[in-house]
Amino acid sequence: MDMMWISILLAFAMLALLSLGVWVSFTLIAIGGLGLILSENYQVDLLFATSSWGASTAWSLTALPLFIWMGEVLFRTRLSEDLFKGLSPWLGGVPGKLLHVNILSCGIFAAVSGSSAATAATIGRMTLPELRKQGYSDRMAIGTLAGSGTLGLLIPPSIILIVYGVAAEVSIARLFIAGALPGLLLVCLFMGFTMIWGYLHKDELPNTTGHEISWSARIKGLRKLLPVVGLIGFVLGSIYGGITTPTEAAAIGVTGALILAACTGSLSRHSFMDSLLGAVKSSCMIGFILVGAHFLTLAMGFLGIPKALALWISGMSLSPMELILYLTVLFVVLGCFLDGISVVVLTVAVILPMVQAANIDLLWFGIFIVLVVEMSQITPPVGFNLFVIQSLTGKNILYVAKAALPFFLLIGVAILLISVFPEIVTYLPTTMSQK
Amino acid sequence: EKWHMPTPYGDGNLPTQIAYTFAQEIKENTKGELDITVHSGGSLVKHTEIPRSVKTGQVQMGEVFLGILGNENPVYKHDNIPFLATSFEDAKKLWEAAKPAVSKQLDKDGMMLLYAVAWPAQSLYSKDPVNSLADLKGQKMRAYSPSTSRLADLMGTTPTTIQVPDIPQAFSTGIIQAMITSPSTGVDSQAWDYVNNYTDVKAWIPKNIIVVNKRAFRRLDKATQQVILDAAKHAEAAGWTKVAARAAKDKATLIENGMVVSEPSPQLLKELQAIGKTMTEEWKAEAPKEVGEILTRYQN
Amino acid sequence: MSQLKEKLYLCSGLLSGLCIVVITLLLLAQIVGRLCGFIVPSAEDFAGYALAASTFLGLAYTFREGGHIRVTLLIERFSPLPRKIQEGTILVLSFCLLCYLSYACSYMVYESYIYDEVSYGYIPVPLWIPQTTVAIGVVALNLAILDALIMVLRGKQPTYSEQEDSLSLEEI
Ligand code: NA
Ligand code: NA
């Protein structure tokens, strides 16, 4: 059968199964199996077992359940409440108010965690219930979280930059440094958008502060932030102080959260078990979807669909800007159906030579890739941030995707900005080589 | 017929480039009857799962770093015994000596050896210059296997496990101060960003091997089988010629980027050779008969 | 009988949670080991095995709690009878899929056992041992799906969808 027809068939089958209410992970496995059979590969059983074993024992993923657990523990302490109480005197006067807590906490937590699912899960567990309680618009609370959760990939450490760095033979240390400014840029874009939105939709925000807030109240508020800041500082310090690697930092984070919970008296046998079972529920869900995504990726590798699409683009002899445009579209389309990291793995061998031929800086291209992968994290039907937020809120994937749409577009703006001003990416790494 | 061949390393690496040429030659000489798709960089199958995938016929061919098979059988360990074979000539001789035992073991697992490609010799990267082992005493050195761990012990350093992607950060934050790896890996990860000294001790010369599933191979007609065997012979020959050039080029790149590249001092060399002797003895003790045979063949 | 079932589901969740605790302890041990100059042999391997065990052993518990997510946008608009047919259909489909996966994973364990496969790190761990947790987890999920299917056939609402409904009610 023609590859185009196979692709269309697989996409339709996936949409059909999903809309029938088949669980996401089961759907991905079924489509992967169908893909293998269509590629005339009949060892579906062996391939499933090998791919699942490989996917579920990956060292880089061990941090995920720990960060999720950390979020569950913190959710059961007074810490999340304190986070809001401490920040509200500062953010109360800013349009969009406490919605910025989502963006800022994700930005900070991203410096600890290398994955966007872990960032969205940990921060969302703390912030979403509190924002809802205070009467913030659900849609905006979810949108800001879905959008800024993706910062986990851009701000170092980052799983995807490691994958890219190894494949493209670009220094991972440089990639990490290159991600810092674009990360800040995204934070600014998200906050700017939230301010404009807040200014236009005053009716959808709780009406708390009509009067000026005194500086003493602000300073008092800061005190409430001490435990949270201490915890994050402790984890960051252990990474940059040379005590742990980023993966191991998750263990430090959980331990710190448990100690904090114990100190504030909110740790009991009951809450410990509750938090652990809560973590089991989320991490099993994500873990099994990852198993399915990995299996589907394997089928795509055998079928060669992403590779063929990349080859088709490379045959068009495009200018560098056109190439970037086409690649963005390619990644966004593939990213709807496949997990973003898989898209990179499947296409990098074809794409890198054409990127080099077009004289595009490989370091810059790495950050570009992260941005498009971030977009794929929030596009339906397969988007890991959407899955995480659906399981946190019970809201439908499409609702979450709609809420995340403005942030999807803002990442597009960021891509445009780094294309026009590549220095945003390359400036910091060049200062590094002059040491 | 369409075959799939997963390889563990990216396109910039010599073994992967040779794999592409190998697949191309087979396609041409069979007039397109046998079309092998190379899936580089672990994009189809993760490195650690490649042996199993070939063994069970999930893919027909695959490439694997010989060192990771050490736990399955001591004969595979010939590939990473430090200071046993330190020049390409010796490494080739050692490979010829070990080949019958390796082939036999692979055959037992349903696989057939096609060819091997060597890496440039593994040398010492360190934060501070090293003139003798005393300079390394008490420092932390990266270890990733029982034998690198033992080596670190014998060198008077503390073995420390670090995953490959974490290496740059581990050096800059002081988790480790030394590691032994090839100049190619150093160039790939731009080692000059995080470490200054490269001492060319040439500890050992590891290889990647390319294997084919026995059943898949037997199902081919005689002519096609011969095409594969010929291509494998060419690939192995090309590997040994190109790796020497590659080693020189990579070392030059390290110098170009400001790393201090030095030859080991006679004192250091003497100390390291003593360690090599100890580790060879320990290896021999693991399987006196098989390893003994390899060593006798190698040393004569 | 139903009490025993409850206990088994909870057991699935607790075993999975235990594995998360094990990962935490392993990573902490590795950090401490690095500070004190000893190596925890194969810590990454064991953390990986614990991760796989955690993911798979908790599948049944997660399924019953409605933790595995799906798109309910279309099906929640169905009237009761078509909805029952839809749930029945997807449960039968899922049951068939999981029967196949149970076979695939069990066969993997068997194959690792007869081939004497061992891990590549410091300690040569026979792979069939950690792989058994994967097979057990998939089989348990398979049984959980069967359990839900029987509930639907008896005309009751499956537990996972009760959980889904309570979640969305709480949110509206
Ligand atoms: Na990050
Ligand atoms: Na997506």
mmCIF file of N, CA and C in Angstrom, chain B residues 227-289:
data_model
loop_
_atom_site.group_PDB
_atom_site.id
_atom_site.type_symbol
_atom_site.label_atom_id
_atom_site.label_comp_id
_atom_site.label_asym_id
_atom_site.label_seq_id
_atom_site.Cartn_x
_atom_site.Cartn_y
_atom_site.Cartn_z
ATOM 1 N N VAL B 227 27.395 -11.789 -1.391
ATOM 2 C CA VAL B 227 27.474 -10.328 -1.494
ATOM 3 C C VAL B 227 27.630 -9.712 -0.107
ATOM 4 N N ILE B 228 26.834 -10.223 0.852
ATOM 5 C CA ILE B 228 26.909 -9.682 2.213
ATOM 6 C C ILE B 228 28.294 -9.933 2.810
ATOM 7 N N LEU B 229 28.779 -11.164 2.653
ATOM 8 C CA LEU B 229 30.083 -11.500 3.235
ATOM 9 C C LEU B 229 31.198 -10.646 2.630
ATOM 10 N N ASP B 230 31.121 -10.427 1.321
ATOM 11 C CA ASP B 230 32.131 -9.584 0.670
ATOM 12 C C ASP B 230 32.067 -8.150 1.204
ATOM 13 N N ALA B 231 30.845 -7.634 1.264
ATOM 14 C CA ALA B 231 30.677 -6.263 1.757
ATOM 15 C C ALA B 231 31.208 -6.148 3.186
ATOM 16 N N ALA B 232 30.984 -7.190 3.992
ATOM 17 C CA ALA B 232 31.461 -7.173 5.375
ATOM 18 C C ALA B 232 32.980 -7.111 5.408
ATOM 19 N N LYS B 233 33.609 -7.879 4.513
ATOM 20 C CA LYS B 233 35.079 -7.888 4.459
ATOM 21 C C LYS B 233 35.595 -6.483 4.117
ATOM 22 N N HIS B 234 34.943 -5.854 3.121
ATOM 23 C CA HIS B 234 35.356 -4.501 2.748
ATOM 24 C C HIS B 234 35.148 -3.523 3.902
ATOM 25 N N ALA B 235 34.013 -3.682 4.589
ATOM 26 C CA ALA B 235 33.700 -2.756 5.678
ATOM 27 C C ALA B 235 34.742 -2.870 6.784
ATOM 28 N N GLU B 236 35.115 -4.107 7.116
ATOM 29 C CA GLU B 236 36.090 -4.278 8.204
ATOM 30 C C GLU B 236 37.432 -3.661 7.810
ATOM 31 N N ALA B 237 37.842 -3.901 6.566
ATOM 32 C CA ALA B 237 39.106 -3.329 6.100
ATOM 33 C C ALA B 237 39.058 -1.803 6.141
ATOM 34 N N ALA B 238 37.948 -1.242 5.641
ATOM 35 C CA ALA B 238 37.800 0.215 5.638
ATOM 36 C C ALA B 238 37.836 0.746 7.068
ATOM 37 N N GLY B 239 37.218 -0.006 7.988
ATOM 38 C CA GLY B 239 37.179 0.421 9.386
ATOM 39 C C GLY B 239 38.570 0.610 9.957
ATOM 40 N N TRP B 240 39.446 -0.390 9.761
ATOM 41 C CA TRP B 240 40.793 -0.305 10.337
ATOM 42 C C TRP B 240 41.598 0.820 9.714
ATOM 43 N N THR B 241 41.425 1.076 8.401
ATOM 44 C CA THR B 241 42.178 2.178 7.787
ATOM 45 C C THR B 241 41.667 3.519 8.292
ATOM 46 N N LYS B 242 40.331 3.641 8.311
ATOM 47 C CA LYS B 242 39.774 4.958 8.600
ATOM 48 C C LYS B 242 39.900 5.350 10.056
ATOM 49 N N VAL B 243 39.906 4.347 10.950
ATOM 50 C CA VAL B 243 39.895 4.720 12.369
ATOM 51 C C VAL B 243 41.200 5.401 12.761
ATOM 52 N N ALA B 244 42.309 4.995 12.143
ATOM 53 C CA ALA B 244 43.593 5.625 12.475
ATOM 54 C C ALA B 244 43.568 7.094 12.084
ATOM 55 N N ALA B 245 43.057 7.355 10.859
ATOM 56 C CA ALA B 245 42.962 8.736 10.407
ATOM 57 C C ALA B 245 42.033 9.526 11.321
ATOM 58 N N ARG B 246 40.951 8.868 11.718
ATOM 59 C CA ARG B 246 39.975 9.530 12.572
ATOM 60 C C ARG B 246 40.586 9.918 13.915
ATOM 61 N N ALA B 247 41.371 8.985 14.478
ATOM 62 C CA ALA B 247 41.986 9.250 15.776
ATOM 63 C C ALA B 247 42.891 10.478 15.691
ATOM 64 N N ALA B 248 43.688 10.548 14.620
ATOM 65 C CA ALA B 248 44.605 11.681 14.463
ATOM 66 C C ALA B 248 43.819 12.979 14.317
ATOM 67 N N LYS B 249 42.748 12.925 13.518
ATOM 68 C CA LYS B 249 41.956 14.123 13.277
ATOM 69 C C LYS B 249 41.291 14.607 14.574
ATOM 70 N N ASP B 250 40.748 13.656 15.339
ATOM 71 C CA ASP B 250 40.059 14.042 16.572
ATOM 72 C C ASP B 250 41.025 14.650 17.579
ATOM 73 N N LYS B 251 42.240 14.069 17.637
ATOM 74 C CA LYS B 251 43.224 14.610 18.568
ATOM 75 C C LYS B 251 43.580 16.043 18.156
ATOM 76 N N ALA B 252 43.705 16.251 16.831
ATOM 77 C CA ALA B 252 44.024 17.592 16.339
ATOM 78 C C ALA B 252 42.905 18.566 16.720
ATOM 79 N N THR B 253 41.669 18.102 16.625
ATOM 80 C CA THR B 253 40.549 18.980 16.990
ATOM 81 C C THR B 253 40.625 19.384 18.463
ATOM 82 N N LEU B 254 41.003 18.430 19.305
ATOM 83 C CA LEU B 254 41.121 18.749 20.732
ATOM 84 C C LEU B 254 42.167 19.847 20.932
ATOM 85 N N ILE B 255 43.310 19.714 20.229
ATOM 86 C CA ILE B 255 44.385 20.714 20.367
ATOM 87 C C ILE B 255 43.901 22.071 19.857
ATOM 88 N N GLU B 256 43.261 22.030 18.688
ATOM 89 C CA GLU B 256 42.758 23.245 18.067
ATOM 90 C C GLU B 256 41.879 24.051 19.013
ATOM 91 N N ASN B 257 41.106 23.323 19.833
ATOM 92 C CA ASN B 257 40.181 24.001 20.717
ATOM 93 C C ASN B 257 40.784 24.310 22.076
ATOM 94 N N GLY B 258 42.090 24.201 22.160
ATOM 95 C CA GLY B 258 42.758 24.688 23.356
ATOM 96 C C GLY B 258 42.978 23.675 24.467
ATOM 97 N N MET B 259 42.758 22.400 24.174
ATOM 98 C CA MET B 259 43.053 21.426 25.229
ATOM 99 C C MET B 259 44.540 21.110 25.230
ATOM 100 N N VAL B 260 45.067 20.797 26.405
ATOM 101 C CA VAL B 260 46.462 20.408 26.507
ATOM 102 C C VAL B 260 46.559 18.916 26.232
ATOM 103 N N VAL B 261 47.077 18.557 25.046
ATOM 104 C CA VAL B 261 47.179 17.143 24.690
ATOM 105 C C VAL B 261 48.625 16.706 24.871
ATOM 106 N N SER B 262 48.848 15.705 25.746
ATOM 107 C CA SER B 262 50.241 15.310 25.970
ATOM 108 C C SER B 262 50.402 13.797 25.930
ATOM 109 N N GLU B 263 51.641 13.385 25.639
ATOM 110 C CA GLU B 263 51.994 11.963 25.703
ATOM 111 C C GLU B 263 52.216 11.619 27.174
ATOM 112 N N PRO B 264 51.912 10.377 27.566
ATOM 113 C CA PRO B 264 52.125 10.005 28.966
ATOM 114 C C PRO B 264 53.619 9.978 29.310
ATOM 115 N N SER B 265 53.966 10.354 30.516
ATOM 116 C CA SER B 265 55.362 10.291 30.967
ATOM 117 C C SER B 265 55.761 8.822 31.138
ATOM 118 N N PRO B 266 57.065 8.502 31.046
ATOM 119 C CA PRO B 266 57.500 7.108 31.203
ATOM 120 C C PRO B 266 57.037 6.527 32.539
ATOM 121 N N GLN B 267 57.074 7.353 33.576
ATOM 122 C CA GLN B 267 56.652 6.887 34.906
ATOM 123 C C GLN B 267 55.185 6.445 34.878
ATOM 124 N N LEU B 268 54.319 7.318 34.320
ATOM 125 C CA LEU B 268 52.892 7.009 34.253
ATOM 126 C C LEU B 268 52.670 5.734 33.450
ATOM 127 N N LEU B 269 53.389 5.643 32.313
ATOM 128 C CA LEU B 269 53.216 4.495 31.442
ATOM 129 C C LEU B 269 53.563 3.204 32.179
ATOM 130 N N LYS B 270 54.645 3.268 32.964
ATOM 131 C CA LYS B 270 55.089 2.083 33.702
ATOM 132 C C LYS B 270 54.017 1.666 34.707
ATOM 133 N N GLU B 271 53.490 2.667 35.422
ATOM 134 C CA GLU B 271 52.467 2.379 36.429
ATOM 135 C C GLU B 271 51.225 1.776 35.786
ATOM 136 N N LEU B 272 50.852 2.326 34.645
ATOM 137 C CA LEU B 272 49.641 1.839 33.989
ATOM 138 C C LEU B 272 49.824 0.433 33.444
ATOM 139 N N GLN B 273 51.028 0.165 32.913
ATOM 140 C CA GLN B 273 51.247 -1.175 32.380
ATOM 141 C C GLN B 273 51.165 -2.237 33.477
ATOM 142 N N ALA B 274 51.609 -1.873 34.671
ATOM 143 C CA ALA B 274 51.505 -2.804 35.798
ATOM 144 C C ALA B 274 50.033 -3.104 36.095
ATOM 145 N N ILE B 275 49.216 -2.029 36.036
ATOM 146 C CA ILE B 275 47.772 -2.222 36.259
ATOM 147 C C ILE B 275 47.204 -3.150 35.183
ATOM 148 N N GLY B 276 47.646 -2.935 33.931
ATOM 149 C CA GLY B 276 47.181 -3.765 32.829
ATOM 150 C C GLY B 276 47.468 -5.244 33.086
ATOM 151 N N LYS B 277 48.650 -5.506 33.592
ATOM 152 C CA LYS B 277 49.028 -6.897 33.857
ATOM 153 C C LYS B 277 48.080 -7.509 34.895
ATOM 154 N N THR B 278 47.849 -6.759 35.981
ATOM 155 C CA THR B 278 46.942 -7.241 37.028
ATOM 156 C C THR B 278 45.575 -7.562 36.442
ATOM 157 N N MET B 279 45.058 -6.631 35.621
ATOM 158 C CA MET B 279 43.694 -6.824 35.136
ATOM 159 C C MET B 279 43.616 -7.964 34.127
ATOM 160 N N THR B 280 44.691 -8.157 33.351
ATOM 161 C CA THR B 280 44.703 -9.289 32.423
ATOM 162 C C THR B 280 44.654 -10.608 33.195
ATOM 163 N N GLU B 281 45.434 -10.665 34.293
ATOM 164 C CA GLU B 281 45.428 -11.870 35.130
ATOM 165 C C GLU B 281 44.028 -12.125 35.690
ATOM 166 N N GLU B 282 43.402 -11.047 36.163
ATOM 167 C CA GLU B 282 42.066 -11.194 36.756
ATOM 168 C C GLU B 282 41.055 -11.667 35.710
ATOM 169 N N TRP B 283 41.233 -11.176 34.492
ATOM 170 C CA TRP B 283 40.331 -11.582 33.403
ATOM 171 C C TRP B 283 40.528 -13.067 33.127
ATOM 172 N N LYS B 284 41.801 -13.479 33.084
ATOM 173 C CA LYS B 284 42.111 -14.874 32.782
ATOM 174 C C LYS B 284 41.510 -15.800 33.843
ATOM 175 N N ALA B 285 41.498 -15.341 35.090
ATOM 176 C CA ALA B 285 40.981 -16.169 36.176
ATOM 177 C C ALA B 285 39.482 -16.422 36.027
ATOM 178 N N GLU B 286 38.791 -15.528 35.291
ATOM 179 C CA GLU B 286 37.341 -15.686 35.141
ATOM 180 C C GLU B 286 36.983 -16.912 34.323
ATOM 181 N N ALA B 287 37.762 -17.201 33.285
ATOM 182 C CA ALA B 287 37.491 -18.355 32.427
ATOM 183 C C ALA B 287 38.829 -18.848 31.875
ATOM 184 N N PRO B 288 39.601 -19.557 32.731
ATOM 185 C CA PRO B 288 40.985 -19.895 32.376
ATOM 186 C C PRO B 288 41.127 -20.526 30.990
ATOM 187 N N LYS B 289 40.180 -21.384 30.615
ATOM 188 C CA LYS B 289 40.356 -22.110 29.360
ATOM 189 C C LYS B 289 40.159 -21.184 28.150
#
